[in-house]
Amino acid sequence: MDDLRLALLLNAVSPAVGGVLVRGEKGTAKSTAVRALAALMPDVDVVAGCRFSCAPGAPDPGCPDGPHEAAPGTARPARMVELPVGASEDRLVGALDIERALADGVKAFEPGLLADAHRGVLYVDEVNLLHDHLVDLLLDAAAMGASYVEREGVSVRHAARFLLVGTMNPEEGELRPQLLDRFGLTVEVAASREPEQRVEVVRRRLAHDDDPAAFAARWADEEAALRERVADARTLLPRVELGDAALRQIAATCAAFEVDGMRADIVMARTATALAAWAGRADVREEDVRQAALLALPHRRRRNPFDAPGLDEDRLDETLERFGGDDRPDPDTDPDPDPGTDPSGPDGGGGGGVPPQGQGPESGPPAEQPGPSESSTGQPEPSEPAGAPAAGAGAGDRSAERAAEPFRTKVLSVPGLGEGAAGRRSRARTEHGRTTGARRPRGTLSKLHLAATVQAAAPHQRARGRSGPGLVVRRDDLRQATREGREGNLVLFVVDASGSMAARRRMGSVKGAVLSLLLDAYQRRDKVGLVTFRGTGAEVALPPTSSVDAAAARLEELPTGGRTPLAAGLLKAHDVLRVERLRDPSRRPLLVVVTDGRATGARGGDALALAGRAARLHAAEGTAAVVVDCEAGPVRLGLAGNLARDLGGTAVTLDELRADSIVGLVRDVRAATGTDSTVRNRRAA
């Protein structure tokens, strides 16, 4: 936890660092550590009575509670405001009283969480599960330092500069790249594997539960000392000098690791300066730059959601050594400003500490290894990886093949108009998007349809005794705008891993196609699941989840071989979708079957007929489906087309799945057999 403590303390010293993203497994006290930060933040001077925390010396000229007269402010503790994942837009940015605004022209504004967090900390637990429309508002506020509330020509603006801190479990999905880049620092946390440390954690937790007051009193002196050290570092921060040599190292490091944009350079510079102040020094050293890189760059190195964050530390050291200047201070001659304090101790001082991913100093990217299905001589391995056998594994199984390079796929969407979670795949009624009509509001009015409201109120103006220029508006006149946007779906992959798919090039291409669809699902904010079938049965390789990383990892490990129980795979998918409809009825499914259409089973049985019956179960429930036809060779049976017809969906080949295919730019999946699928199925037949 040392890196987590250090990252939080550096932001307490210099909020300009830009916040912290804490990634880690469940049960590692991420939230507990973040919430403890508020007690270490210095008090904030605010204008008395201002709901927007204006500073007495420099109040916001556009403050809705202003203008403020010159007067001494009042001190209050810095706030830590928590943003719930399920919060509404009005709760985040604030809300206007639309009825009073229309009738009286009064901007009656109720501040939201962004106003509460101004000059404090905004904490988002499970930030990777935050809805897209809230992410957009956070991005705007973080970029401009202000929040804007717009409601049909009535607008309110107030300052919103806050320290953004988020925690997340990567198993539940990744963050959007834009929001990820807004976090200044990132750390990876994991539970200790040392028994003594685990014993101490349990002992302290039990002591806290038995007597919270006594436990807090026991650590009060240490907490007070830490708070004082934060205050001293804040005082020293403006005097810290960032020399040209350190700036060259920062710029060279960001260039060497090919990070996008210039934000990484600025964050590294601010972090290195804060590290020097935290250590009690007035100059930035190479170890400060190194530690700043370990905290500020790992999450900016990701090129796609399947890349693990991290840095090659050998390359980092080589870059720092190459671009280090001769004007670096000699640590042997520079006196220690804080004798008796170990700058690399557990309170997170100094540079060159434990890297955020828990890697050792000699760690780097693994050397290129032969694929899981090849030996060092390039020949197939006869044995299967440990833990790889799937349902029905038996003779003829082959080890997992590497996926081909992913590509940009066409848009596969569910027909009709849904009402599911916000996303980017299928059409849906949403809070955001283009206005398509109006209705009476159910509950709190959030999006006013001005024209419909005026039209509803206009016939009653004389009866209501209107005498002035204002429109007499009643509650019954208000109309809610209905909007159409995009939703995220549940994309369930059913992948054929049988012997008919086991040819090396063929399975590699299939995995590359599924990996491409997974990447598309990540970008469109879908949930994904993975069912595989081979041998004598099918299994749920990955239950529906928001983590496409987990799906990609399971896909990469997928071995092949054995018979082709296509019916078992479709029935298993039917069971998964039935359970998911109960859990989340508003999220519509999209079934993607990746197969060549062949089916085998017990002797004497008609495997293809059984598969057809299983497919028609999905069609009867209106499940949108697409079959990715993996059949290859000069002679083709067209079985995938027949399967698509039974599913009531569409069949596409691997080549047609590519977005740059000449067949077309966009293909919608039809719930009932449409013209395009009818033509294709006839050709296949």
PDB file of C-alpha atoms in Angstrom, residues 362-538:
ATOM      1  CA  GLU A 362      14.706  -5.473 -12.708  1.00  0.00           C
ATOM      2  CA  SER A 363      11.294  -6.170 -14.158  1.00  0.00           C
ATOM      3  CA  GLY A 364      10.378  -5.244 -17.687  1.00  0.00           C
ATOM      4  CA  PRO A 365       8.268  -6.595 -20.490  1.00  0.00           C
ATOM      5  CA  PRO A 366       8.630 -10.335 -20.825  1.00  0.00           C
ATOM      6  CA  ALA A 367      10.953 -11.580 -23.511  1.00  0.00           C
ATOM      7  CA  GLU A 368       9.246 -12.813 -26.655  1.00  0.00           C
ATOM      8  CA  GLN A 369       8.146 -16.357 -25.982  1.00  0.00           C
ATOM      9  CA  PRO A 370       6.837 -18.980 -28.386  1.00  0.00           C
ATOM     10  CA  GLY A 371       3.063 -19.163 -28.568  1.00  0.00           C
ATOM     11  CA  PRO A 372       1.211 -21.439 -26.216  1.00  0.00           C
ATOM     12  CA  SER A 373       0.804 -23.989 -28.982  1.00  0.00           C
ATOM     13  CA  GLU A 374       4.406 -23.993 -30.167  1.00  0.00           C
ATOM     14  CA  SER A 375       7.662 -25.164 -28.729  1.00  0.00           C
ATOM     15  CA  SER A 376      10.863 -23.197 -29.083  1.00  0.00           C
ATOM     16  CA  THR A 377      11.452 -25.021 -32.347  1.00  0.00           C
ATOM     17  CA  GLY A 378       8.134 -23.885 -33.742  1.00  0.00           C
ATOM     18  CA  GLN A 379       6.598 -27.380 -33.623  1.00  0.00           C
ATOM     19  CA  PRO A 380       3.189 -28.092 -32.064  1.00  0.00           C
ATOM     20  CA  GLU A 381       3.260 -29.027 -28.415  1.00  0.00           C
ATOM     21  CA  PRO A 382       1.606 -32.388 -27.793  1.00  0.00           C
ATOM     22  CA  SER A 383       0.400 -31.489 -24.321  1.00  0.00           C
ATOM     23  CA  GLU A 384      -2.296 -29.070 -23.251  1.00  0.00           C
ATOM     24  CA  PRO A 385      -1.654 -26.149 -20.874  1.00  0.00           C
ATOM     25  CA  ALA A 386      -2.344 -26.656 -17.203  1.00  0.00           C
ATOM     26  CA  GLY A 387      -5.967 -26.030 -16.350  1.00  0.00           C
ATOM     27  CA  ALA A 388      -7.005 -25.843 -19.998  1.00  0.00           C
ATOM     28  CA  PRO A 389      -9.322 -28.859 -20.397  1.00  0.00           C
ATOM     29  CA  ALA A 390     -12.893 -27.849 -21.076  1.00  0.00           C
ATOM     30  CA  ALA A 391     -16.150 -29.717 -20.911  1.00  0.00           C
ATOM     31  CA  GLY A 392     -15.886 -32.932 -22.826  1.00  0.00           C
ATOM     32  CA  ALA A 393     -12.144 -32.684 -23.403  1.00  0.00           C
ATOM     33  CA  GLY A 394     -10.649 -35.861 -24.662  1.00  0.00           C
ATOM     34  CA  ALA A 395      -8.387 -37.381 -27.235  1.00  0.00           C
ATOM     35  CA  GLY A 396      -7.485 -35.121 -30.089  1.00  0.00           C
ATOM     36  CA  ASP A 397      -7.435 -31.952 -27.992  1.00  0.00           C
ATOM     37  CA  ARG A 398      -4.968 -29.290 -29.080  1.00  0.00           C
ATOM     38  CA  SER A 399      -3.335 -26.585 -27.043  1.00  0.00           C
ATOM     39  CA  ALA A 400      -4.517 -23.004 -27.300  1.00  0.00           C
ATOM     40  CA  GLU A 401      -3.671 -21.067 -30.440  1.00  0.00           C
ATOM     41  CA  ARG A 402      -2.724 -17.422 -30.480  1.00  0.00           C
ATOM     42  CA  ALA A 403      -5.256 -14.970 -31.841  1.00  0.00           C
ATOM     43  CA  ALA A 404      -4.596 -13.169 -35.095  1.00  0.00           C
ATOM     44  CA  GLU A 405      -4.225  -9.405 -35.102  1.00  0.00           C
ATOM     45  CA  PRO A 406      -7.576  -7.726 -34.275  1.00  0.00           C
ATOM     46  CA  PHE A 407      -9.246  -5.454 -36.798  1.00  0.00           C
ATOM     47  CA  ARG A 408     -12.036  -2.867 -36.873  1.00  0.00           C
ATOM     48  CA  THR A 409     -15.382  -4.610 -37.274  1.00  0.00           C
ATOM     49  CA  LYS A 410     -18.701  -3.578 -38.720  1.00  0.00           C
ATOM     50  CA  VAL A 411     -21.433  -2.398 -36.385  1.00  0.00           C
ATOM     51  CA  LEU A 412     -23.674  -5.249 -35.260  1.00  0.00           C
ATOM     52  CA  SER A 413     -26.787  -3.864 -33.594  1.00  0.00           C
ATOM     53  CA  VAL A 414     -30.043  -5.100 -32.099  1.00  0.00           C
ATOM     54  CA  PRO A 415     -33.156  -4.002 -34.046  1.00  0.00           C
ATOM     55  CA  GLY A 416     -35.961  -1.974 -32.551  1.00  0.00           C
ATOM     56  CA  LEU A 417     -35.872   0.618 -29.796  1.00  0.00           C
ATOM     57  CA  GLY A 418     -34.663  -0.395 -26.357  1.00  0.00           C
ATOM     58  CA  GLU A 419     -34.499   1.223 -22.933  1.00  0.00           C
ATOM     59  CA  GLY A 420     -31.320  -0.317 -21.568  1.00  0.00           C
ATOM     60  CA  ALA A 421     -28.158   1.072 -20.031  1.00  0.00           C
ATOM     61  CA  ALA A 422     -26.460   3.947 -21.838  1.00  0.00           C
ATOM     62  CA  GLY A 423     -23.964   2.811 -24.449  1.00  0.00           C
ATOM     63  CA  ARG A 424     -23.091   3.094 -28.113  1.00  0.00           C
ATOM     64  CA  ARG A 425     -24.525   0.087 -29.925  1.00  0.00           C
ATOM     65  CA  SER A 426     -28.297  -0.042 -30.504  1.00  0.00           C
ATOM     66  CA  ARG A 427     -31.062   2.552 -30.693  1.00  0.00           C
ATOM     67  CA  ALA A 428     -32.774   3.273 -27.376  1.00  0.00           C
ATOM     68  CA  ARG A 429     -34.795   5.798 -25.403  1.00  0.00           C
ATOM     69  CA  THR A 430     -32.235   7.596 -23.286  1.00  0.00           C
ATOM     70  CA  GLU A 431     -31.715  10.769 -21.269  1.00  0.00           C
ATOM     71  CA  HIS A 432     -29.370  12.058 -23.962  1.00  0.00           C
ATOM     72  CA  GLY A 433     -29.571  12.169 -27.727  1.00  0.00           C
ATOM     73  CA  ARG A 434     -31.838  13.729 -30.313  1.00  0.00           C
ATOM     74  CA  THR A 435     -35.312  14.851 -29.239  1.00  0.00           C
ATOM     75  CA  THR A 436     -38.047  12.734 -30.802  1.00  0.00           C
ATOM     76  CA  GLY A 437     -41.174  13.870 -28.945  1.00  0.00           C
ATOM     77  CA  ALA A 438     -42.712  14.874 -25.632  1.00  0.00           C
ATOM     78  CA  ARG A 439     -44.685  13.268 -22.812  1.00  0.00           C
ATOM     79  CA  ARG A 440     -45.956  14.099 -19.356  1.00  0.00           C
ATOM     80  CA  PRO A 441     -43.141  13.741 -16.818  1.00  0.00           C
ATOM     81  CA  ARG A 442     -43.047  10.729 -14.539  1.00  0.00           C
ATOM     82  CA  GLY A 443     -41.562  12.012 -11.310  1.00  0.00           C
ATOM     83  CA  THR A 444     -38.967  14.817 -11.435  1.00  0.00           C
ATOM     84  CA  LEU A 445     -38.743  16.757 -14.678  1.00  0.00           C
ATOM     85  CA  SER A 446     -35.228  16.516 -16.099  1.00  0.00           C
ATOM     86  CA  LYS A 447     -35.419  17.456 -19.807  1.00  0.00           C
ATOM     87  CA  LEU A 448     -38.021  20.097 -20.612  1.00  0.00           C
ATOM     88  CA  HIS A 449     -39.637  20.133 -24.054  1.00  0.00           C
ATOM     89  CA  LEU A 450     -40.192  23.892 -24.308  1.00  0.00           C
ATOM     90  CA  ALA A 451     -42.441  23.977 -27.377  1.00  0.00           C
ATOM     91  CA  ALA A 452     -44.737  21.258 -26.044  1.00  0.00           C
ATOM     92  CA  THR A 453     -44.919  22.986 -22.645  1.00  0.00           C
ATOM     93  CA  VAL A 454     -45.874  26.331 -24.206  1.00  0.00           C
ATOM     94  CA  GLN A 455     -48.407  24.587 -26.437  1.00  0.00           C
ATOM     95  CA  ALA A 456     -50.002  22.915 -23.403  1.00  0.00           C
ATOM     96  CA  ALA A 457     -50.132  26.154 -21.361  1.00  0.00           C
ATOM     97  CA  ALA A 458     -51.237  28.576 -24.122  1.00  0.00           C
ATOM     98  CA  PRO A 459     -54.977  27.715 -24.286  1.00  0.00           C
ATOM     99  CA  HIS A 460     -55.419  28.394 -20.544  1.00  0.00           C
ATOM    100  CA  GLN A 461     -53.828  31.849 -20.262  1.00  0.00           C
ATOM    101  CA  ARG A 462     -57.102  33.844 -20.251  1.00  0.00           C
ATOM    102  CA  ALA A 463     -58.747  31.477 -17.781  1.00  0.00           C
ATOM    103  CA  ARG A 464     -55.749  31.797 -15.487  1.00  0.00           C
ATOM    104  CA  GLY A 465     -55.979  35.594 -15.525  1.00  0.00           C
ATOM    105  CA  ARG A 466     -52.726  36.331 -17.296  1.00  0.00           C
ATOM    106  CA  SER A 467     -52.051  40.082 -17.213  1.00  0.00           C
ATOM    107  CA  GLY A 468     -48.290  40.484 -17.577  1.00  0.00           C
ATOM    108  CA  PRO A 469     -45.666  39.381 -20.104  1.00  0.00           C
ATOM    109  CA  GLY A 470     -44.901  36.165 -18.261  1.00  0.00           C
ATOM    110  CA  LEU A 471     -46.527  32.868 -19.208  1.00  0.00           C
ATOM    111  CA  VAL A 472     -48.728  31.394 -16.466  1.00  0.00           C
ATOM    112  CA  VAL A 473     -47.439  27.839 -16.214  1.00  0.00           C
ATOM    113  CA  ARG A 474     -48.884  25.085 -14.041  1.00  0.00           C
ATOM    114  CA  ARG A 475     -47.358  21.784 -13.147  1.00  0.00           C
ATOM    115  CA  ASP A 476     -49.707  19.929 -15.481  1.00  0.00           C
ATOM    116  CA  ASP A 477     -48.412  21.968 -18.444  1.00  0.00           C
ATOM    117  CA  LEU A 478     -44.820  20.739 -18.184  1.00  0.00           C
ATOM    118  CA  ARG A 479     -43.724  18.237 -20.812  1.00  0.00           C
ATOM    119  CA  GLN A 480     -40.735  15.934 -20.659  1.00  0.00           C
ATOM    120  CA  ALA A 481     -38.655  15.620 -23.826  1.00  0.00           C
ATOM    121  CA  THR A 482     -38.274  12.069 -25.098  1.00  0.00           C
ATOM    122  CA  ARG A 483     -34.869  11.435 -26.597  1.00  0.00           C
ATOM    123  CA  GLU A 484     -33.334   8.733 -28.692  1.00  0.00           C
ATOM    124  CA  GLY A 485     -29.712   7.734 -28.221  1.00  0.00           C
ATOM    125  CA  ARG A 486     -27.745   4.517 -27.982  1.00  0.00           C
ATOM    126  CA  GLU A 487     -27.688   1.702 -25.458  1.00  0.00           C
ATOM    127  CA  GLY A 488     -25.196  -0.959 -24.472  1.00  0.00           C
ATOM    128  CA  ASN A 489     -26.209  -4.564 -25.001  1.00  0.00           C
ATOM    129  CA  LEU A 490     -25.271  -7.969 -23.662  1.00  0.00           C
ATOM    130  CA  VAL A 491     -23.108  -9.523 -26.380  1.00  0.00           C
ATOM    131  CA  LEU A 492     -22.938 -13.275 -25.752  1.00  0.00           C
ATOM    132  CA  PHE A 493     -20.315 -15.094 -27.815  1.00  0.00           C
ATOM    133  CA  VAL A 494     -20.852 -18.797 -28.544  1.00  0.00           C
ATOM    134  CA  VAL A 495     -17.544 -20.072 -29.907  1.00  0.00           C
ATOM    135  CA  ASP A 496     -16.994 -23.415 -31.620  1.00  0.00           C
ATOM    136  CA  ALA A 497     -13.756 -24.911 -30.214  1.00  0.00           C
ATOM    137  CA  SER A 498     -14.169 -28.369 -31.726  1.00  0.00           C
ATOM    138  CA  GLY A 499     -11.834 -30.338 -33.923  1.00  0.00           C
ATOM    139  CA  SER A 500     -13.411 -28.960 -37.090  1.00  0.00           C
ATOM    140  CA  MET A 501     -12.074 -25.537 -36.044  1.00  0.00           C
ATOM    141  CA  ALA A 502      -8.702 -26.779 -34.836  1.00  0.00           C
ATOM    142  CA  ALA A 503      -6.605 -26.059 -37.915  1.00  0.00           C
ATOM    143  CA  ARG A 504      -3.872 -23.663 -36.759  1.00  0.00           C
ATOM    144  CA  ARG A 505      -4.517 -20.802 -39.174  1.00  0.00           C
ATOM    145  CA  ARG A 506      -8.250 -21.200 -38.935  1.00  0.00           C
ATOM    146  CA  MET A 507      -8.553 -21.013 -35.140  1.00  0.00           C
ATOM    147  CA  GLY A 508      -6.095 -18.134 -35.004  1.00  0.00           C
ATOM    148  CA  SER A 509      -8.269 -16.204 -37.451  1.00  0.00           C
ATOM    149  CA  VAL A 510     -11.403 -17.061 -35.482  1.00  0.00           C
ATOM    150  CA  LYS A 511      -9.866 -15.844 -32.241  1.00  0.00           C
ATOM    151  CA  GLY A 512      -8.720 -12.676 -33.983  1.00  0.00           C
ATOM    152  CA  ALA A 513     -12.278 -12.044 -35.152  1.00  0.00           C
ATOM    153  CA  VAL A 514     -13.749 -12.611 -31.672  1.00  0.00           C
ATOM    154  CA  LEU A 515     -11.030 -10.417 -30.170  1.00  0.00           C
ATOM    155  CA  SER A 516     -11.995  -7.699 -32.655  1.00  0.00           C
ATOM    156  CA  LEU A 517     -15.648  -7.992 -31.636  1.00  0.00           C
ATOM    157  CA  LEU A 518     -14.615  -7.829 -27.967  1.00  0.00           C
ATOM    158  CA  LEU A 519     -12.712  -4.623 -28.637  1.00  0.00           C
ATOM    159  CA  ASP A 520     -15.789  -3.237 -30.375  1.00  0.00           C
ATOM    160  CA  ALA A 521     -17.914  -4.267 -27.358  1.00  0.00           C
ATOM    161  CA  TYR A 522     -15.527  -2.408 -25.037  1.00  0.00           C
ATOM    162  CA  GLN A 523     -15.796   0.753 -27.087  1.00  0.00           C
ATOM    163  CA  ARG A 524     -19.602   0.508 -27.186  1.00  0.00           C
ATOM    164  CA  ARG A 525     -19.912  -0.114 -23.416  1.00  0.00           C
ATOM    165  CA  ASP A 526     -21.469  -3.579 -23.689  1.00  0.00           C
ATOM    166  CA  LYS A 527     -21.509  -6.453 -21.263  1.00  0.00           C
ATOM    167  CA  VAL A 528     -19.944  -9.592 -22.725  1.00  0.00           C
ATOM    168  CA  GLY A 529     -20.143 -13.308 -22.014  1.00  0.00           C
ATOM    169  CA  LEU A 530     -18.419 -16.335 -23.515  1.00  0.00           C
ATOM    170  CA  VAL A 531     -19.813 -19.845 -24.081  1.00  0.00           C
ATOM    171  CA  THR A 532     -17.637 -22.496 -25.725  1.00  0.00           C
ATOM    172  CA  PHE A 533     -18.522 -25.965 -26.971  1.00  0.00           C
ATOM    173  CA  ARG A 534     -16.289 -28.915 -27.812  1.00  0.00           C
ATOM    174  CA  GLY A 535     -16.034 -32.643 -27.084  1.00  0.00           C
ATOM    175  CA  THR A 536     -19.275 -33.800 -25.503  1.00  0.00           C
ATOM    176  CA  GLY A 537     -20.681 -30.559 -24.093  1.00  0.00           C
ATOM    177  CA  ALA A 538     -20.572 -26.804 -23.599  1.00  0.00           C
TER     178      ALA A 538
END
